[in-house]
mmCIF file of C-alpha atoms and ligand atoms in Angstrom:
data_model
loop_
_atom_site.group_PDB
_atom_site.id
_atom_site.type_symbol
_atom_site.label_atom_id
_atom_site.label_comp_id
_atom_site.label_asym_id
_atom_site.label_seq_id
_atom_site.Cartn_x
_atom_site.Cartn_y
_atom_site.Cartn_z
ATOM 1 C CA MET A 408 126.187 155.631 134.003
ATOM 2 C CA VAL A 409 125.051 155.599 130.357
ATOM 3 C CA GLY A 410 124.986 151.831 130.123
ATOM 4 C CA SER A 411 122.239 151.310 132.878
ATOM 5 C CA PRO A 412 119.182 152.676 131.010
ATOM 6 C CA VAL A 413 120.206 150.781 127.773
ATOM 7 C CA ILE A 414 120.464 147.571 129.855
ATOM 8 C CA ALA A 415 117.322 148.141 131.791
ATOM 9 C CA LEU A 416 115.522 148.619 128.245
ATOM 10 C CA TYR A 417 117.108 145.427 126.882
ATOM 11 C CA ILE A 418 115.990 143.413 129.985
ATOM 12 C CA THR A 419 112.589 144.687 129.833
ATOM 13 C CA ILE A 420 112.302 143.887 125.982
ATOM 14 C CA CYS A 421 113.681 140.652 126.554
ATOM 15 C CA CYS A 422 111.182 139.865 129.357
ATOM 16 C CA LEU A 423 108.100 141.171 127.349
ATOM 17 C CA ALA A 424 109.215 138.984 124.393
ATOM 18 C CA PHE A 425 109.431 135.943 126.887
ATOM 19 C CA VAL A 426 105.953 136.788 128.273
ATOM 20 C CA MET A 427 104.549 137.357 124.933
ATOM 21 C CA SER A 428 105.901 134.035 123.426
ATOM 22 C CA LYS A 429 104.379 132.322 126.550
ATOM 23 C CA ILE A 430 101.081 133.936 125.652
ATOM 24 C CA ILE A 431 101.070 132.975 122.020
ATOM 25 C CA ILE A 432 102.120 129.350 122.751
ATOM 26 C CA SER A 433 99.409 128.938 125.335
ATOM 27 C CA PHE A 434 96.885 130.493 122.820
ATOM 28 C CA LEU A 435 97.919 127.902 120.230
ATOM 29 C CA LEU A 436 97.968 124.929 122.641
ATOM 30 C CA TYR A 437 94.480 126.028 123.957
ATOM 31 C CA LYS A 438 93.119 126.259 120.242
ATOM 32 C CA ARG A 439 94.586 122.780 119.589
ATOM 33 C CA TRP A 440 93.002 121.366 122.588
ATOM 34 C CA ALA A 441 89.798 123.019 121.911
ATOM 35 C CA ARG A 442 89.737 121.662 118.318
ATOM 36 C CA LYS A 443 90.511 117.975 119.463
ATOM 37 C CA ARG A 444 87.743 118.290 122.272
ATOM 38 C CA ARG A 445 85.243 119.446 119.626
ATOM 39 C CA ILE A 446 85.993 116.594 117.435
ATOM 40 C CA ILE A 447 85.698 114.147 120.518
ATOM 41 C CA GLU A 448 82.388 115.706 121.376
ATOM 42 C CA ASP A 449 81.143 115.613 117.514
ATOM 43 C CA SER A 450 82.103 112.039 117.302
ATOM 44 C CA SER A 451 80.028 110.980 120.436
ATOM 45 C CA SER A 452 77.149 112.958 119.698
ATOM 46 C CA ALA A 453 75.606 112.921 116.256
ATOM 47 C CA GLY A 454 78.914 113.312 114.425
ATOM 48 C CA GLY A 455 80.671 109.962 113.775
ATOM 49 C CA ARG A 456 79.603 106.416 113.580
ATOM 50 C CA MET A 457 82.148 103.724 114.997
ATOM 51 C CA VAL A 458 81.547 100.176 113.948
ATOM 52 C CA VAL A 459 83.640 97.379 115.471
ATOM 53 C CA PHE A 460 83.582 93.863 113.785
ATOM 54 C CA ARG A 461 85.582 91.769 116.244
ATOM 55 C CA SER A 462 88.633 91.670 118.683
ATOM 56 C CA PRO A 463 87.687 91.653 122.357
ATOM 57 C CA ALA A 464 89.793 94.691 123.020
ATOM 58 C CA ALA A 465 88.260 96.830 120.556
ATOM 59 C CA GLN A 466 84.711 95.688 121.557
ATOM 60 C CA SER A 467 85.178 96.974 124.858
ATOM 61 C CA LEU A 468 86.042 100.547 123.649
ATOM 62 C CA SER A 469 83.460 103.250 123.554
ATOM 63 C CA THR A 470 83.482 105.586 120.693
ATOM 64 C CA LYS A 471 84.454 108.506 123.046
ATOM 65 C CA ALA A 472 87.480 106.393 124.483
ATOM 66 C CA PHE A 473 88.444 105.394 120.909
ATOM 67 C CA MET A 474 88.300 109.028 119.640
ATOM 68 C CA LYS A 475 90.153 110.177 122.755
ATOM 69 C CA LYS A 476 92.953 107.888 122.099
ATOM 70 C CA THR A 477 92.912 108.600 118.440
ATOM 71 C CA MET A 478 93.056 112.367 118.902
ATOM 72 C CA LYS A 479 96.231 112.144 121.031
ATOM 73 C CA LEU A 480 97.943 110.494 117.972
ATOM 74 C CA SER A 481 100.844 112.624 116.784
ATOM 75 C CA ASN A 482 103.528 112.346 114.147
ATOM 76 C CA LYS A 483 105.609 110.210 116.423
ATOM 77 C CA ASP A 484 102.856 107.530 116.122
ATOM 78 C CA ILE A 485 103.029 107.663 112.359
ATOM 79 C CA ILE A 486 104.161 104.194 110.971
ATOM 80 C CA GLY A 487 103.425 104.958 107.233
ATOM 81 C CA SER A 488 101.662 106.969 104.848
ATOM 82 C CA GLY A 489 100.173 106.249 101.375
ATOM 83 C CA GLY A 490 97.957 107.631 98.736
ATOM 84 C CA PHE A 491 94.897 107.262 100.760
ATOM 85 C CA GLY A 492 95.942 108.650 104.166
ATOM 86 C CA THR A 493 98.368 108.282 107.030
ATOM 87 C CA VAL A 494 98.643 105.085 109.093
ATOM 88 C CA TYR A 495 99.100 105.464 113.072
ATOM 89 C CA MET A 496 99.999 102.952 115.696
ATOM 90 C CA LEU A 497 97.323 103.211 118.292
ATOM 91 C CA THR A 498 98.304 101.545 121.511
ATOM 92 C CA LEU A 499 95.312 100.731 124.094
ATOM 93 C CA ASP A 500 97.436 98.946 126.728
ATOM 94 C CA ASP A 501 100.615 96.892 127.110
ATOM 95 C CA LYS A 502 99.000 94.162 125.108
ATOM 96 C CA THR A 503 96.723 95.786 122.588
ATOM 97 C CA ALA A 504 97.620 97.955 119.734
ATOM 98 C CA PHE A 505 96.068 98.585 116.190
ATOM 99 C CA ALA A 506 96.918 100.204 112.986
ATOM 100 C CA VAL A 507 94.631 103.135 112.363
ATOM 101 C CA LYS A 508 94.532 104.393 108.817
ATOM 102 C CA ARG A 509 93.086 107.978 108.725
ATOM 103 C CA LEU A 510 91.686 108.200 105.214
ATOM 104 C CA ASN A 511 92.120 111.808 103.621
ATOM 105 C CA LYS A 512 88.525 112.464 103.286
ATOM 106 C CA GLY A 513 85.506 111.832 105.171
ATOM 107 C CA ASN A 514 82.185 110.515 103.658
ATOM 108 C CA LYS A 515 79.601 110.293 106.590
ATOM 109 C CA ASP A 516 76.674 111.311 104.120
ATOM 110 C CA THR A 517 77.727 109.178 101.337
ATOM 111 C CA ASP A 518 76.665 105.980 99.865
ATOM 112 C CA ARG A 519 75.836 102.911 101.969
ATOM 113 C CA GLY A 520 77.804 100.965 99.398
ATOM 114 C CA PHE A 521 81.229 102.390 101.054
ATOM 115 C CA GLU A 522 80.021 100.743 104.345
ATOM 116 C CA ARG A 523 78.796 97.400 102.892
ATOM 117 C CA GLU A 524 82.122 97.085 101.193
ATOM 118 C CA LEU A 525 84.018 97.651 104.639
ATOM 119 C CA HIS A 526 81.559 95.129 106.287
ATOM 120 C CA ALA A 527 82.444 92.628 103.451
ATOM 121 C CA MET A 528 86.265 93.351 104.153
ATOM 122 C CA GLY A 529 85.553 92.829 108.023
ATOM 123 C CA ASP A 530 84.020 89.427 107.220
ATOM 124 C CA ILE A 531 87.381 88.114 105.740
ATOM 125 C CA LYS A 532 89.442 85.986 108.217
ATOM 126 C CA HIS A 533 92.666 84.297 106.945
ATOM 127 C CA ARG A 534 96.000 83.740 108.103
ATOM 128 C CA ASN A 535 97.547 85.765 105.205
ATOM 129 C CA ILE A 536 95.172 88.656 105.126
ATOM 130 C CA VAL A 537 95.425 91.680 107.479
ATOM 131 C CA SER A 538 91.984 91.806 109.447
ATOM 132 C CA LEU A 539 89.968 95.042 109.584
ATOM 133 C CA HIS A 540 88.636 95.281 113.205
ATOM 134 C CA GLY A 541 86.489 98.298 112.613
ATOM 135 C CA TYR A 542 85.825 101.670 111.043
ATOM 136 C CA TYR A 543 84.932 105.216 112.153
ATOM 137 C CA ILE A 544 82.931 107.350 109.782
ATOM 138 C CA ALA A 545 82.607 111.192 110.047
ATOM 139 C CA ALA A 546 82.380 114.346 108.252
ATOM 140 C CA GLN A 547 86.021 115.394 108.497
ATOM 141 C CA PHE A 548 87.685 112.094 107.930
ATOM 142 C CA ASN A 549 87.396 108.377 108.175
ATOM 143 C CA LEU A 550 89.440 105.834 110.202
ATOM 144 C CA LEU A 551 89.886 102.114 109.349
ATOM 145 C CA VAL A 552 91.162 100.087 112.278
ATOM 146 C CA TYR A 553 93.397 97.314 111.392
ATOM 147 C CA GLU A 554 95.309 94.567 113.008
ATOM 148 C CA LEU A 555 98.933 95.804 113.782
ATOM 149 C CA MET A 556 101.595 94.081 111.703
ATOM 150 C CA PRO A 557 104.828 94.548 113.936
ATOM 151 C CA ASN A 558 107.120 93.764 111.154
ATOM 152 C CA GLY A 559 105.917 96.321 108.854
ATOM 153 C CA SER A 560 105.891 96.155 104.932
ATOM 154 C CA LEU A 561 107.897 93.859 102.574
ATOM 155 C CA ASP A 562 108.811 97.187 100.737
ATOM 156 C CA THR A 563 110.579 98.687 103.873
ATOM 157 C CA LEU A 564 112.257 95.273 104.648
ATOM 158 C CA LEU A 565 113.446 95.176 100.973
ATOM 159 C CA HIS A 566 114.384 98.743 100.314
ATOM 160 C CA GLY A 567 114.350 100.441 103.902
ATOM 161 C CA LYS A 568 117.585 102.284 104.530
ATOM 162 C CA SER A 569 117.892 101.246 108.320
ATOM 163 C CA SER A 570 121.341 100.080 108.912
ATOM 164 C CA LYS A 571 119.934 97.859 111.849
ATOM 165 C CA GLN A 572 118.070 95.945 109.102
ATOM 166 C CA LYS A 573 119.332 92.533 108.334
ATOM 167 C CA PRO A 574 119.096 91.574 104.655
ATOM 168 C CA LEU A 575 116.462 88.848 104.273
ATOM 169 C CA ASP A 576 117.653 85.221 103.637
ATOM 170 C CA TRP A 577 116.371 83.044 100.825
ATOM 171 C CA PRO A 578 113.991 80.836 103.013
ATOM 172 C CA THR A 579 112.546 83.935 104.510
ATOM 173 C CA ARG A 580 111.811 85.421 101.139
ATOM 174 C CA HIS A 581 110.235 82.203 99.803
ATOM 175 C CA ARG A 582 108.046 81.854 102.797
ATOM 176 C CA ILE A 583 106.890 85.510 102.284
ATOM 177 C CA ALA A 584 106.244 84.824 98.598
ATOM 178 C CA VAL A 585 104.141 81.502 99.613
ATOM 179 C CA GLY A 586 102.189 83.455 102.106
ATOM 180 C CA ALA A 587 101.416 86.339 99.925
ATOM 181 C CA ALA A 588 100.438 84.075 97.210
ATOM 182 C CA ARG A 589 98.144 82.141 99.496
ATOM 183 C CA GLY A 590 96.457 85.333 100.752
ATOM 184 C CA ILE A 591 95.946 86.417 97.260
ATOM 185 C CA SER A 592 94.877 82.883 96.205
ATOM 186 C CA TYR A 593 92.139 82.967 99.063
ATOM 187 C CA LEU A 594 90.654 86.317 97.812
ATOM 188 C CA HIS A 595 90.462 85.008 94.165
ATOM 189 C CA HIS A 596 89.154 81.575 94.692
ATOM 190 C CA ASP A 597 87.741 81.080 98.072
ATOM 191 C CA CYS A 598 85.816 84.183 98.697
ATOM 192 C CA ILE A 599 82.250 84.556 97.570
ATOM 193 C CA PRO A 600 82.046 86.631 95.604
ATOM 194 C CA HIS A 601 85.587 86.376 94.378
ATOM 195 C CA ILE A 602 87.791 89.457 95.246
ATOM 196 C CA ILE A 603 90.289 91.112 92.959
ATOM 197 C CA HIS A 604 92.899 93.174 95.032
ATOM 198 C CA ARG A 605 93.630 95.499 92.292
ATOM 199 C CA ASP A 606 96.631 96.922 94.409
ATOM 200 C CA ILE A 607 99.073 94.205 94.981
ATOM 201 C CA LYS A 608 102.585 95.418 95.706
ATOM 202 C CA SER A 609 105.417 95.270 98.219
ATOM 203 C CA SER A 610 103.929 98.157 100.500
ATOM 204 C CA ASN A 611 100.760 96.181 100.739
ATOM 205 C CA ILE A 612 102.511 92.933 101.880
ATOM 206 C CA LEU A 613 102.899 93.273 105.600
ATOM 207 C CA LEU A 614 104.695 90.891 108.061
ATOM 208 C CA ASP A 615 103.178 89.602 111.411
ATOM 209 C CA ARG A 616 105.297 88.881 114.419
ATOM 210 C CA ASN A 617 106.185 85.707 112.991
ATOM 211 C CA MET A 618 107.288 87.212 109.863
ATOM 212 C CA GLU A 619 104.265 85.487 107.948
ATOM 213 C CA ALA A 620 103.060 87.620 105.071
ATOM 214 C CA ARG A 621 99.866 89.170 105.116
ATOM 215 C CA VAL A 622 98.169 90.946 102.400
ATOM 216 C CA SER A 623 96.549 94.383 103.155
ATOM 217 C CA ASP A 624 94.479 97.016 101.566
ATOM 218 C CA PHE A 625 92.344 94.823 99.402
ATOM 219 C CA GLY A 626 89.179 96.550 98.416
ATOM 220 C CA LEU A 627 90.626 99.986 99.078
ATOM 221 C CA ALA A 628 91.683 100.774 95.680
ATOM 222 C CA THR A 629 88.086 100.153 94.532
ATOM 223 C CA LEU A 630 86.483 101.820 97.680
ATOM 224 C CA MET A 631 88.520 104.985 97.226
ATOM 225 C CA HIS A 632 88.805 105.611 93.576
ATOM 226 C CA ALA A 633 85.394 107.049 93.039
ATOM 227 C CA ASP A 634 86.211 110.217 94.649
ATOM 228 C CA GLN A 635 89.974 110.223 95.140
ATOM 229 C CA THR A 636 92.995 110.859 92.913
ATOM 230 C CA HIS A 637 96.499 109.613 93.943
ATOM 231 C CA VAL A 638 99.880 110.403 92.418
ATOM 232 C CA SER A 639 100.904 106.801 92.381
ATOM 233 C CA THR A 640 97.529 105.383 91.389
ATOM 234 C CA ILE A 641 96.158 105.415 87.836
ATOM 235 C CA VAL A 642 92.385 104.665 88.443
ATOM 236 C CA ALA A 643 93.254 101.596 90.778
ATOM 237 C CA GLY A 644 96.640 100.112 91.197
ATOM 238 C CA THR A 645 100.290 101.522 91.343
ATOM 239 C CA PHE A 646 102.742 102.251 88.563
ATOM 240 C CA GLY A 647 105.298 99.673 88.105
ATOM 241 C CA TYR A 648 102.938 96.996 89.152
ATOM 242 C CA LEU A 649 100.072 97.350 86.697
ATOM 243 C CA ALA A 650 99.550 94.749 83.999
ATOM 244 C CA PRO A 651 99.895 96.067 80.569
ATOM 245 C CA GLU A 652 96.549 95.344 79.355
ATOM 246 C CA TYR A 653 94.998 97.467 82.177
ATOM 247 C CA PHE A 654 96.245 100.508 80.300
ATOM 248 C CA ASP A 655 94.102 99.557 77.358
ATOM 249 C CA THR A 656 90.914 98.255 78.919
ATOM 250 C CA GLY A 657 91.052 99.785 82.494
ATOM 251 C CA ARG A 658 89.531 96.743 83.910
ATOM 252 C CA ALA A 659 90.773 94.924 86.870
ATOM 253 C CA THR A 660 91.016 91.268 86.742
ATOM 254 C CA THR A 661 92.376 88.368 88.632
ATOM 255 C CA LYS A 662 95.012 88.031 86.193
ATOM 256 C CA GLY A 663 95.934 91.597 86.495
ATOM 257 C CA ASP A 664 96.768 90.694 90.275
ATOM 258 C CA VAL A 665 98.871 87.747 89.136
ATOM 259 C CA TYR A 666 100.922 90.032 87.206
ATOM 260 C CA SER A 667 101.434 92.465 90.170
ATOM 261 C CA PHE A 668 102.301 89.558 92.304
ATOM 262 C CA GLY A 669 104.943 88.549 89.525
ATOM 263 C CA VAL A 670 106.397 92.055 90.033
ATOM 264 C CA VAL A 671 106.627 91.437 93.919
ATOM 265 C CA LEU A 672 108.228 88.230 93.238
ATOM 266 C CA LEU A 673 110.944 89.832 91.155
ATOM 267 C CA GLU A 674 111.305 92.412 93.801
ATOM 268 C CA LEU A 675 112.012 89.538 96.269
ATOM 269 C CA LEU A 676 114.612 87.935 94.017
ATOM 270 C CA THR A 677 116.368 91.022 92.713
ATOM 271 C CA GLY A 678 115.986 93.320 95.655
ATOM 272 C CA LYS A 679 114.955 96.077 93.017
ATOM 273 C CA ARG A 680 111.964 98.243 92.976
ATOM 274 C CA PRO A 681 110.025 98.112 89.730
ATOM 275 C CA THR A 682 110.617 101.874 89.433
ATOM 276 C CA ASP A 683 114.409 101.548 90.155
ATOM 277 C CA GLU A 684 116.093 104.607 88.524
ATOM 278 C CA SER A 685 118.830 102.496 86.912
ATOM 279 C CA PHE A 686 116.159 100.847 84.686
ATOM 280 C CA ILE A 687 114.813 104.347 83.565
ATOM 281 C CA GLU A 688 118.424 105.497 82.879
ATOM 282 C CA GLU A 689 119.035 102.204 80.535
ATOM 283 C CA GLY A 690 115.549 102.916 78.837
ATOM 284 C CA THR A 691 114.330 99.389 80.226
ATOM 285 C CA LYS A 692 112.271 98.316 83.109
ATOM 286 C CA LEU A 693 112.472 95.574 85.731
ATOM 287 C CA VAL A 694 110.119 93.105 84.050
ATOM 288 C CA THR A 695 111.859 93.385 80.277
ATOM 289 C CA TRP A 696 115.270 93.172 82.015
ATOM 290 C CA VAL A 697 114.424 90.027 83.875
ATOM 291 C CA LYS A 698 112.760 88.497 80.938
ATOM 292 C CA ASP A 699 116.072 88.775 78.989
ATOM 293 C CA VAL A 700 117.989 87.443 82.109
ATOM 294 C CA VAL A 701 115.729 84.393 82.226
ATOM 295 C CA LYS A 702 116.055 83.841 78.419
ATOM 296 C CA ASP A 703 119.739 84.064 78.538
ATOM 297 C CA GLU A 704 120.008 81.927 81.860
ATOM 298 C CA ARG A 705 121.887 84.601 83.605
ATOM 299 C CA GLN A 706 119.817 84.556 86.585
ATOM 300 C CA GLU A 707 122.626 84.703 88.887
ATOM 301 C CA GLN A 708 123.417 88.336 87.720
ATOM 302 C CA ALA A 709 119.876 89.526 88.621
ATOM 303 C CA VAL A 710 119.782 88.139 92.216
ATOM 304 C CA ASP A 711 119.787 90.508 94.995
ATOM 305 C CA SER A 712 123.362 91.262 95.847
ATOM 306 C CA THR A 713 122.614 91.133 99.574
ATOM 307 C CA LEU A 714 121.445 87.371 99.099
ATOM 308 C CA SER A 715 124.896 85.903 99.660
ATOM 309 C CA CYS A 716 124.088 82.207 99.937
ATOM 310 C CA TYR A 717 121.059 80.764 98.212
ATOM 311 C CA PRO A 718 120.008 77.354 96.467
ATOM 312 C CA THR A 719 120.730 78.325 92.720
ATOM 313 C CA GLU A 720 117.819 75.802 91.376
ATOM 314 C CA GLU A 721 115.217 77.053 93.621
ATOM 315 C CA VAL A 722 115.953 80.738 92.872
ATOM 316 C CA LYS A 723 116.046 79.740 89.037
ATOM 317 C CA GLU A 724 112.641 78.168 89.396
ATOM 318 C CA ALA A 725 111.138 81.144 91.223
ATOM 319 C CA PHE A 726 112.442 83.447 88.271
ATOM 320 C CA ARG A 727 110.549 81.000 85.980
ATOM 321 C CA ILE A 728 107.341 81.403 88.149
ATOM 322 C CA ALA A 729 107.732 85.193 87.964
ATOM 323 C CA GLU A 730 108.077 85.082 84.365
ATOM 324 C CA LYS A 731 104.687 83.053 83.841
ATOM 325 C CA CYS A 732 102.944 85.576 86.018
ATOM 326 C CA LEU A 733 104.515 88.369 83.898
ATOM 327 C CA ASP A 734 103.187 86.907 80.479
ATOM 328 C CA SER A 735 101.914 89.906 78.536
ATOM 329 C CA ASP A 736 98.936 87.677 77.407
ATOM 330 C CA PRO A 737 96.618 87.462 80.544
ATOM 331 C CA SER A 738 95.160 84.156 79.362
ATOM 332 C CA LYS A 739 98.587 82.611 79.477
ATOM 333 C CA ARG A 740 99.227 83.562 83.099
ATOM 334 C CA PRO A 741 98.658 80.969 85.716
ATOM 335 C CA ALA A 742 95.585 81.400 88.148
ATOM 336 C CA MET A 743 96.916 82.320 91.526
ATOM 337 C CA ALA A 744 96.086 78.924 93.216
ATOM 338 C CA ALA A 745 98.276 77.443 90.545
ATOM 339 C CA VAL A 746 101.033 80.096 91.303
ATOM 340 C CA LEU A 747 100.692 79.164 94.836
ATOM 341 C CA LYS A 748 101.158 75.444 94.104
ATOM 342 C CA MET A 749 104.115 76.130 91.901
ATOM 343 C CA LEU A 750 105.824 78.341 94.830
ATOM 344 C CA GLU A 751 105.161 75.593 97.494
ATOM 345 C CA GLN A 752 106.788 72.934 95.407
ATOM 346 C CA ILE A 753 110.086 74.902 95.029
ATOM 347 C CA SER A 754 111.444 73.706 98.222
ATOM 348 C CA SER A 755 110.332 71.427 101.217
ATOM 349 C CA PRO A 756 107.671 73.130 103.167
ATOM 350 C CA ILE A 757 108.922 75.517 105.797
ATOM 351 C CA ASN A 758 105.705 76.040 107.561
HETATM 352 N N1 ATP B 1819 98.210 97.148 109.729
HETATM 353 C C1 ATP B 1819 99.516 97.695 109.527
HETATM 354 N N2 ATP B 1819 100.250 97.348 110.535
HETATM 355 C C2 ATP B 1819 101.436 97.877 110.369
HETATM 356 N N3 ATP B 1819 102.067 98.662 109.464
HETATM 357 C C3 ATP B 1819 101.043 99.048 108.566
HETATM 358 C C4 ATP B 1819 99.645 98.719 108.454
HETATM 359 N N4 ATP B 1819 99.099 99.109 107.511
HETATM 360 C C5 ATP B 1819 99.792 99.948 106.856
HETATM 361 N N5 ATP B 1819 101.114 99.820 107.598
HETATM 362 C C6 ATP B 1819 102.301 100.819 107.084
HETATM 363 O O1 ATP B 1819 101.951 101.969 106.636
HETATM 364 C C7 ATP B 1819 102.499 102.165 105.304
HETATM 365 C C8 ATP B 1819 101.556 102.976 104.426
HETATM 366 O O2 ATP B 1819 100.361 102.112 104.208
HETATM 367 P P1 ATP B 1819 99.222 102.608 103.237
HETATM 368 O O3 ATP B 1819 98.536 101.365 103.033
HETATM 369 O O4 ATP B 1819 98.595 103.717 103.716
HETATM 370 O O5 ATP B 1819 100.234 102.942 101.893
HETATM 371 P P2 ATP B 1819 100.730 102.241 100.715
HETATM 372 O O6 ATP B 1819 100.161 100.800 100.745
HETATM 373 O O7 ATP B 1819 102.193 102.524 100.922
HETATM 374 O O8 ATP B 1819 100.308 103.082 99.430
HETATM 375 P P3 ATP B 1819 98.813 103.060 98.816
HETATM 376 O O9 ATP B 1819 98.132 103.950 99.705
HETATM 377 O O10 ATP B 1819 99.217 103.693 97.622
HETATM 378 O O11 ATP B 1819 98.361 101.572 98.905
HETATM 379 C C9 ATP B 1819 102.721 100.473 104.945
HETATM 380 O O12 ATP B 1819 103.877 100.592 103.923
HETATM 381 C C10 ATP B 1819 103.085 100.142 106.165
HETATM 382 O O13 ATP B 1819 104.583 100.259 106.330
#
């Protein structure tokens, strides 16, 4: 029969291809394993430096065990990514999990200032600020270990595409605004020395398990900008949230944070991003559009369409507060403590 040698050849080729693919896959897996192993070994010898500030769970971890867990992180553990790096969920056991931010660039040998800043960040404890539990510094990369915020970011809650996501109601939006304002006010007025956040935006307002707002990433814009460039960051801050004077002076101020918070407040009220395409098409921007709307008392037209039922006067007052924060003259903007007070007075306290 003519067919049998052809079939035999065909089967042999298939078997060889199968064996070869197995060998290649095994080789690649081995290489990956060896690389991870090397990093773990490097980190526990002279390689990296791990510092843990607080949290009993993290304290009991050796650098080696932490790195072992960290090296097992894969794409499925990613909970977000930004200009500074990728954020992973690191689960230690059933009850303990952290958010680990892997900064794109390591700087083991660079200045002590970086670590000093991290220690200052680690010292801050407030109900509306995301705690930094520790950090790891190595030549290849740096890791920042944060408290995990199970309800993600305000940005995702407002603009996320998940169909399972329920639109936020007005009391929740108001509570988030108050919480975020309280966190920023704490940085501005109660921390010694006072802290300017520099990158207030909805993706840096995270929600804990009780949907309490927590401000994250403060200090990071300052820490990273010396040797980092970032598509959405101009020096420090994010396009759409930056106060107009920043483009002239390049100086970050507390009033610049107040402006950025005003933009977040508008996002909560309108459900629109400051960089929404519809504004670009119409040659305007969120802030200018809302200012006109408030002037003409047409706030109802600007309110997020997913907000079906809301107290009109409270929402109008929130628009007025946002407008004050967005004054083009920084000296006319209220201080963050005053913004907090105004927001708290909008309605009877919820918490
Ligand atoms: N502690 C945390 N707990 C839970 N999720 C987090 C935590 N930190 C960050 N995330 C998630 O990761 C996303 C990316 O965060 P990251 O701070 O890296 O970038 P960003 O704030 O979006 O942008 P940028 O780097 O420009 O500030 C956040 O939007 C949030 O969804």
